[in-house]
PDB file of C-alpha atoms in Angstrom:
ATOM      1  CA  MET A   1      67.222 -58.076  48.408  1.00  0.00           C
ATOM      2  CA  THR A   2      65.561 -61.426  47.847  1.00  0.00           C
ATOM      3  CA  SER A   3      67.713 -64.046  46.185  1.00  0.00           C
ATOM      4  CA  LEU A   4      66.479 -66.523  43.631  1.00  0.00           C
ATOM      5  CA  PRO A   5      66.368 -70.231  44.482  1.00  0.00           C
ATOM      6  CA  PRO A   6      69.176 -72.371  43.082  1.00  0.00           C
ATOM      7  CA  ARG A   7      68.687 -73.527  39.509  1.00  0.00           C
ATOM      8  CA  ALA A   8      67.191 -77.014  39.393  1.00  0.00           C
ATOM      9  CA  ARG A   9      68.883 -79.727  37.371  1.00  0.00           C
ATOM     10  CA  ARG A  10      65.532 -81.287  36.452  1.00  0.00           C
ATOM     11  CA  LYS A  11      62.234 -79.576  35.903  1.00  0.00           C
ATOM     12  CA  LEU A  12      58.863 -81.279  35.853  1.00  0.00           C
ATOM     13  CA  GLY A  13      56.827 -81.094  32.704  1.00  0.00           C
ATOM     14  CA  LEU A  14      54.144 -83.017  30.871  1.00  0.00           C
ATOM     15  CA  VAL A  15      53.187 -82.380  27.264  1.00  0.00           C
ATOM     16  CA  ILE A  16      49.662 -82.993  25.989  1.00  0.00           C
ATOM     17  CA  ASP A  17      49.280 -82.599  22.236  1.00  0.00           C
ATOM     18  CA  LEU A  18      45.794 -81.140  21.792  1.00  0.00           C
ATOM     19  CA  ASP A  19      45.826 -81.992  18.081  1.00  0.00           C
ATOM     20  CA  THR A  20      46.176 -85.688  18.952  1.00  0.00           C
ATOM     21  CA  CYS A  21      43.956 -85.870  22.070  1.00  0.00           C
ATOM     22  CA  VAL A  22      40.610 -87.549  21.370  1.00  0.00           C
ATOM     23  CA  GLY A  23      39.084 -86.795  24.778  1.00  0.00           C
ATOM     24  CA  CYS A  24      38.745 -90.425  25.886  1.00  0.00           C
ATOM     25  CA  HIS A  25      39.502 -89.487  29.529  1.00  0.00           C
ATOM     26  CA  ALA A  26      41.813 -92.492  29.980  1.00  0.00           C
ATOM     27  CA  CYS A  27      44.398 -90.118  31.445  1.00  0.00           C
ATOM     28  CA  ALA A  28      41.898 -88.775  33.978  1.00  0.00           C
ATOM     29  CA  VAL A  29      40.859 -92.278  35.032  1.00  0.00           C
ATOM     30  CA  ALA A  30      44.482 -93.422  35.330  1.00  0.00           C
ATOM     31  CA  CYS A  31      45.439 -90.300  37.290  1.00  0.00           C
ATOM     32  CA  LYS A  32      42.549 -90.787  39.663  1.00  0.00           C
ATOM     33  CA  GLU A  33      43.314 -94.491  40.106  1.00  0.00           C
ATOM     34  CA  TRP A  34      47.017 -93.907  40.713  1.00  0.00           C
ATOM     35  CA  ASN A  35      46.770 -90.880  43.001  1.00  0.00           C
ATOM     36  CA  ASP A  36      43.554 -91.587  44.842  1.00  0.00           C
ATOM     37  CA  GLY A  37      43.479 -95.345  45.293  1.00  0.00           C
ATOM     38  CA  GLY A  38      40.604 -95.950  42.893  1.00  0.00           C
ATOM     39  CA  ALA A  39      37.040 -94.854  42.387  1.00  0.00           C
ATOM     40  CA  PHE A  40      36.178 -95.500  46.035  1.00  0.00           C
ATOM     41  CA  GLY A  41      39.213 -93.759  47.486  1.00  0.00           C
ATOM     42  CA  PRO A  42      39.185 -91.141  50.231  1.00  0.00           C
ATOM     43  CA  LEU A  43      38.882 -88.131  47.899  1.00  0.00           C
ATOM     44  CA  PRO A  44      35.577 -88.473  45.994  1.00  0.00           C
ATOM     45  CA  ASP A  45      34.318 -86.281  43.200  1.00  0.00           C
ATOM     46  CA  ALA A  46      31.080 -84.336  43.326  1.00  0.00           C
ATOM     47  CA  ASP A  47      29.430 -83.694  39.953  1.00  0.00           C
ATOM     48  CA  PRO A  48      32.635 -84.220  37.881  1.00  0.00           C
ATOM     49  CA  TYR A  49      30.951 -83.521  34.527  1.00  0.00           C
ATOM     50  CA  GLY A  50      28.718 -80.700  35.735  1.00  0.00           C
ATOM     51  CA  ALA A  51      29.149 -76.977  35.419  1.00  0.00           C
ATOM     52  CA  GLU A  52      31.011 -76.726  38.734  1.00  0.00           C
ATOM     53  CA  PRO A  53      32.966 -79.938  39.409  1.00  0.00           C
ATOM     54  CA  ASN A  54      34.094 -80.350  42.985  1.00  0.00           C
ATOM     55  CA  GLY A  55      36.718 -82.636  44.449  1.00  0.00           C
ATOM     56  CA  VAL A  56      40.457 -83.092  44.347  1.00  0.00           C
ATOM     57  CA  TRP A  57      40.726 -85.466  41.397  1.00  0.00           C
ATOM     58  CA  PHE A  58      37.852 -84.264  39.227  1.00  0.00           C
ATOM     59  CA  ASN A  59      38.043 -84.955  35.518  1.00  0.00           C
ATOM     60  CA  ARG A  60      41.313 -83.579  34.177  1.00  0.00           C
ATOM     61  CA  VAL A  61      40.253 -83.260  30.518  1.00  0.00           C
ATOM     62  CA  HIS A  62      37.159 -81.207  29.742  1.00  0.00           C
ATOM     63  CA  SER A  63      35.527 -81.256  26.308  1.00  0.00           C
ATOM     64  CA  TYR A  64      33.801 -78.328  24.702  1.00  0.00           C
ATOM     65  CA  GLU A  65      31.727 -78.718  21.548  1.00  0.00           C
ATOM     66  CA  VAL A  66      32.248 -75.991  19.012  1.00  0.00           C
ATOM     67  CA  ALA A  67      29.557 -75.832  16.335  1.00  0.00           C
ATOM     68  CA  GLY A  68      28.204 -73.247  13.975  1.00  0.00           C
ATOM     69  CA  MET A  69      25.508 -72.616  11.458  1.00  0.00           C
ATOM     70  CA  GLY A  70      25.215 -70.264   8.546  1.00  0.00           C
ATOM     71  CA  ASN A  71      28.020 -67.895   7.702  1.00  0.00           C
ATOM     72  CA  GLY A  72      29.559 -67.966  11.177  1.00  0.00           C
ATOM     73  CA  GLU A  73      33.135 -68.777  11.947  1.00  0.00           C
ATOM     74  CA  TRP A  74      32.540 -72.553  12.159  1.00  0.00           C
ATOM     75  CA  GLY A  75      29.610 -72.777   9.720  1.00  0.00           C
ATOM     76  CA  ILE A  76      29.187 -73.561   6.062  1.00  0.00           C
ATOM     77  CA  GLY A  77      27.476 -70.833   4.083  1.00  0.00           C
ATOM     78  CA  ARG A  78      25.222 -71.153   1.052  1.00  0.00           C
ATOM     79  CA  SER A  79      28.029 -70.307  -1.334  1.00  0.00           C
ATOM     80  CA  GLN A  80      30.024 -73.350  -0.171  1.00  0.00           C
ATOM     81  CA  ALA A  81      27.104 -75.777   0.002  1.00  0.00           C
ATOM     82  CA  GLN A  82      27.645 -77.456  -3.352  1.00  0.00           C
ATOM     83  CA  SER A  83      31.286 -78.377  -2.792  1.00  0.00           C
ATOM     84  CA  THR A  84      31.079 -79.302   0.892  1.00  0.00           C
ATOM     85  CA  ALA A  85      27.737 -81.080   1.197  1.00  0.00           C
ATOM     86  CA  PRO A  86      28.302 -84.306   3.164  1.00  0.00           C
ATOM     87  CA  CYS A  87      26.126 -86.397   0.812  1.00  0.00           C
ATOM     88  CA  SER A  88      27.727 -84.918  -2.340  1.00  0.00           C
ATOM     89  CA  SER A  89      24.368 -83.674  -3.600  1.00  0.00           C
ATOM     90  CA  THR A  90      23.866 -80.364  -5.327  1.00  0.00           C
ATOM     91  CA  ILE A  91      21.808 -78.271  -2.936  1.00  0.00           C
ATOM     92  CA  SER A  92      23.274 -74.843  -3.554  1.00  0.00           C
ATOM     93  CA  ASP A  93      19.789 -73.454  -4.287  1.00  0.00           C
ATOM     94  CA  SER A  94      18.579 -74.204  -0.764  1.00  0.00           C
ATOM     95  CA  PRO A  95      17.447 -71.105   1.159  1.00  0.00           C
ATOM     96  CA  PHE A  96      18.795 -72.605   4.396  1.00  0.00           C
ATOM     97  CA  PRO A  97      22.434 -72.787   5.473  1.00  0.00           C
ATOM     98  CA  ILE A  98      23.987 -76.218   5.932  1.00  0.00           C
ATOM     99  CA  PRO A  99      25.083 -76.763   9.548  1.00  0.00           C
ATOM    100  CA  ALA A 100      28.735 -77.553  10.091  1.00  0.00           C
ATOM    101  CA  SER A 101      29.809 -80.756  11.776  1.00  0.00           C
ATOM    102  CA  PRO A 102      30.332 -80.219  15.501  1.00  0.00           C
ATOM    103  CA  GLN A 103      33.980 -79.947  16.410  1.00  0.00           C
ATOM    104  CA  THR A 104      35.226 -80.878  19.839  1.00  0.00           C
ATOM    105  CA  VAL A 105      38.150 -79.238  21.601  1.00  0.00           C
ATOM    106  CA  HIS A 106      39.721 -80.934  24.624  1.00  0.00           C
ATOM    107  CA  PHE A 107      41.479 -78.962  27.347  1.00  0.00           C
ATOM    108  CA  PRO A 108      43.642 -80.698  29.964  1.00  0.00           C
ATOM    109  CA  ARG A 109      43.355 -79.628  33.586  1.00  0.00           C
ATOM    110  CA  SER A 110      46.132 -79.188  36.154  1.00  0.00           C
ATOM    111  CA  CYS A 111      48.852 -81.820  36.378  1.00  0.00           C
ATOM    112  CA  LEU A 112      50.499 -83.248  39.487  1.00  0.00           C
ATOM    113  CA  HIS A 113      53.770 -83.862  37.602  1.00  0.00           C
ATOM    114  CA  CYS A 114      54.299 -87.461  38.656  1.00  0.00           C
ATOM    115  CA  GLU A 115      57.755 -88.842  37.986  1.00  0.00           C
ATOM    116  CA  THR A 116      56.296 -91.850  36.158  1.00  0.00           C
ATOM    117  CA  PRO A 117      52.791 -90.664  35.215  1.00  0.00           C
ATOM    118  CA  ALA A 118      50.046 -93.197  34.645  1.00  0.00           C
ATOM    119  CA  CYS A 119      48.373 -90.868  32.147  1.00  0.00           C
ATOM    120  CA  VAL A 120      51.267 -91.269  29.718  1.00  0.00           C
ATOM    121  CA  THR A 121      51.109 -95.058  29.950  1.00  0.00           C
ATOM    122  CA  VAL A 122      47.399 -95.346  29.170  1.00  0.00           C
ATOM    123  CA  CYS A 123      47.032 -92.684  26.467  1.00  0.00           C
ATOM    124  CA  PRO A 124      45.841 -94.577  23.354  1.00  0.00           C
ATOM    125  CA  THR A 125      46.969 -91.898  20.892  1.00  0.00           C
ATOM    126  CA  GLY A 126      50.230 -90.863  22.545  1.00  0.00           C
ATOM    127  CA  ALA A 127      48.929 -87.323  23.070  1.00  0.00           C
ATOM    128  CA  SER A 128      50.474 -87.073  26.548  1.00  0.00           C
ATOM    129  CA  TYR A 129      54.153 -87.768  27.004  1.00  0.00           C
ATOM    130  CA  LYS A 130      57.202 -86.871  29.053  1.00  0.00           C
ATOM    131  CA  ARG A 131      60.642 -86.574  27.609  1.00  0.00           C
ATOM    132  CA  ALA A 132      63.551 -88.403  29.203  1.00  0.00           C
ATOM    133  CA  GLU A 133      65.588 -85.205  29.522  1.00  0.00           C
ATOM    134  CA  ASP A 134      62.837 -83.542  31.526  1.00  0.00           C
TER     135      ASP A 134
END
């Protein structure tokens, strides 16, 4: 029978609060700078913002725009147009739906679990942090 490894006293963990993250990519730049020796280091990226990023330190936070129109999940329908119009005008009689403001969702990529991560230091909103007990 296979035995389990001994229980570790410390486990590595990094928390990124997605409600606070603004997608500025400061964490990705700091991670790349710290772990790769800078933009001209030995592990370059190939098409980091494209559909298929390639490289070891490619962008660690990817942004996806979520938008809707009409009565969809993210849209504003005709029945709500009067109360939610951005210019506060009364346009509820318009035959066209009012498009919703685009919302952006940021997803972090894999973490290397540094002991003193540069991403935590540079985060302007405090979205990424490590606890002392971890």
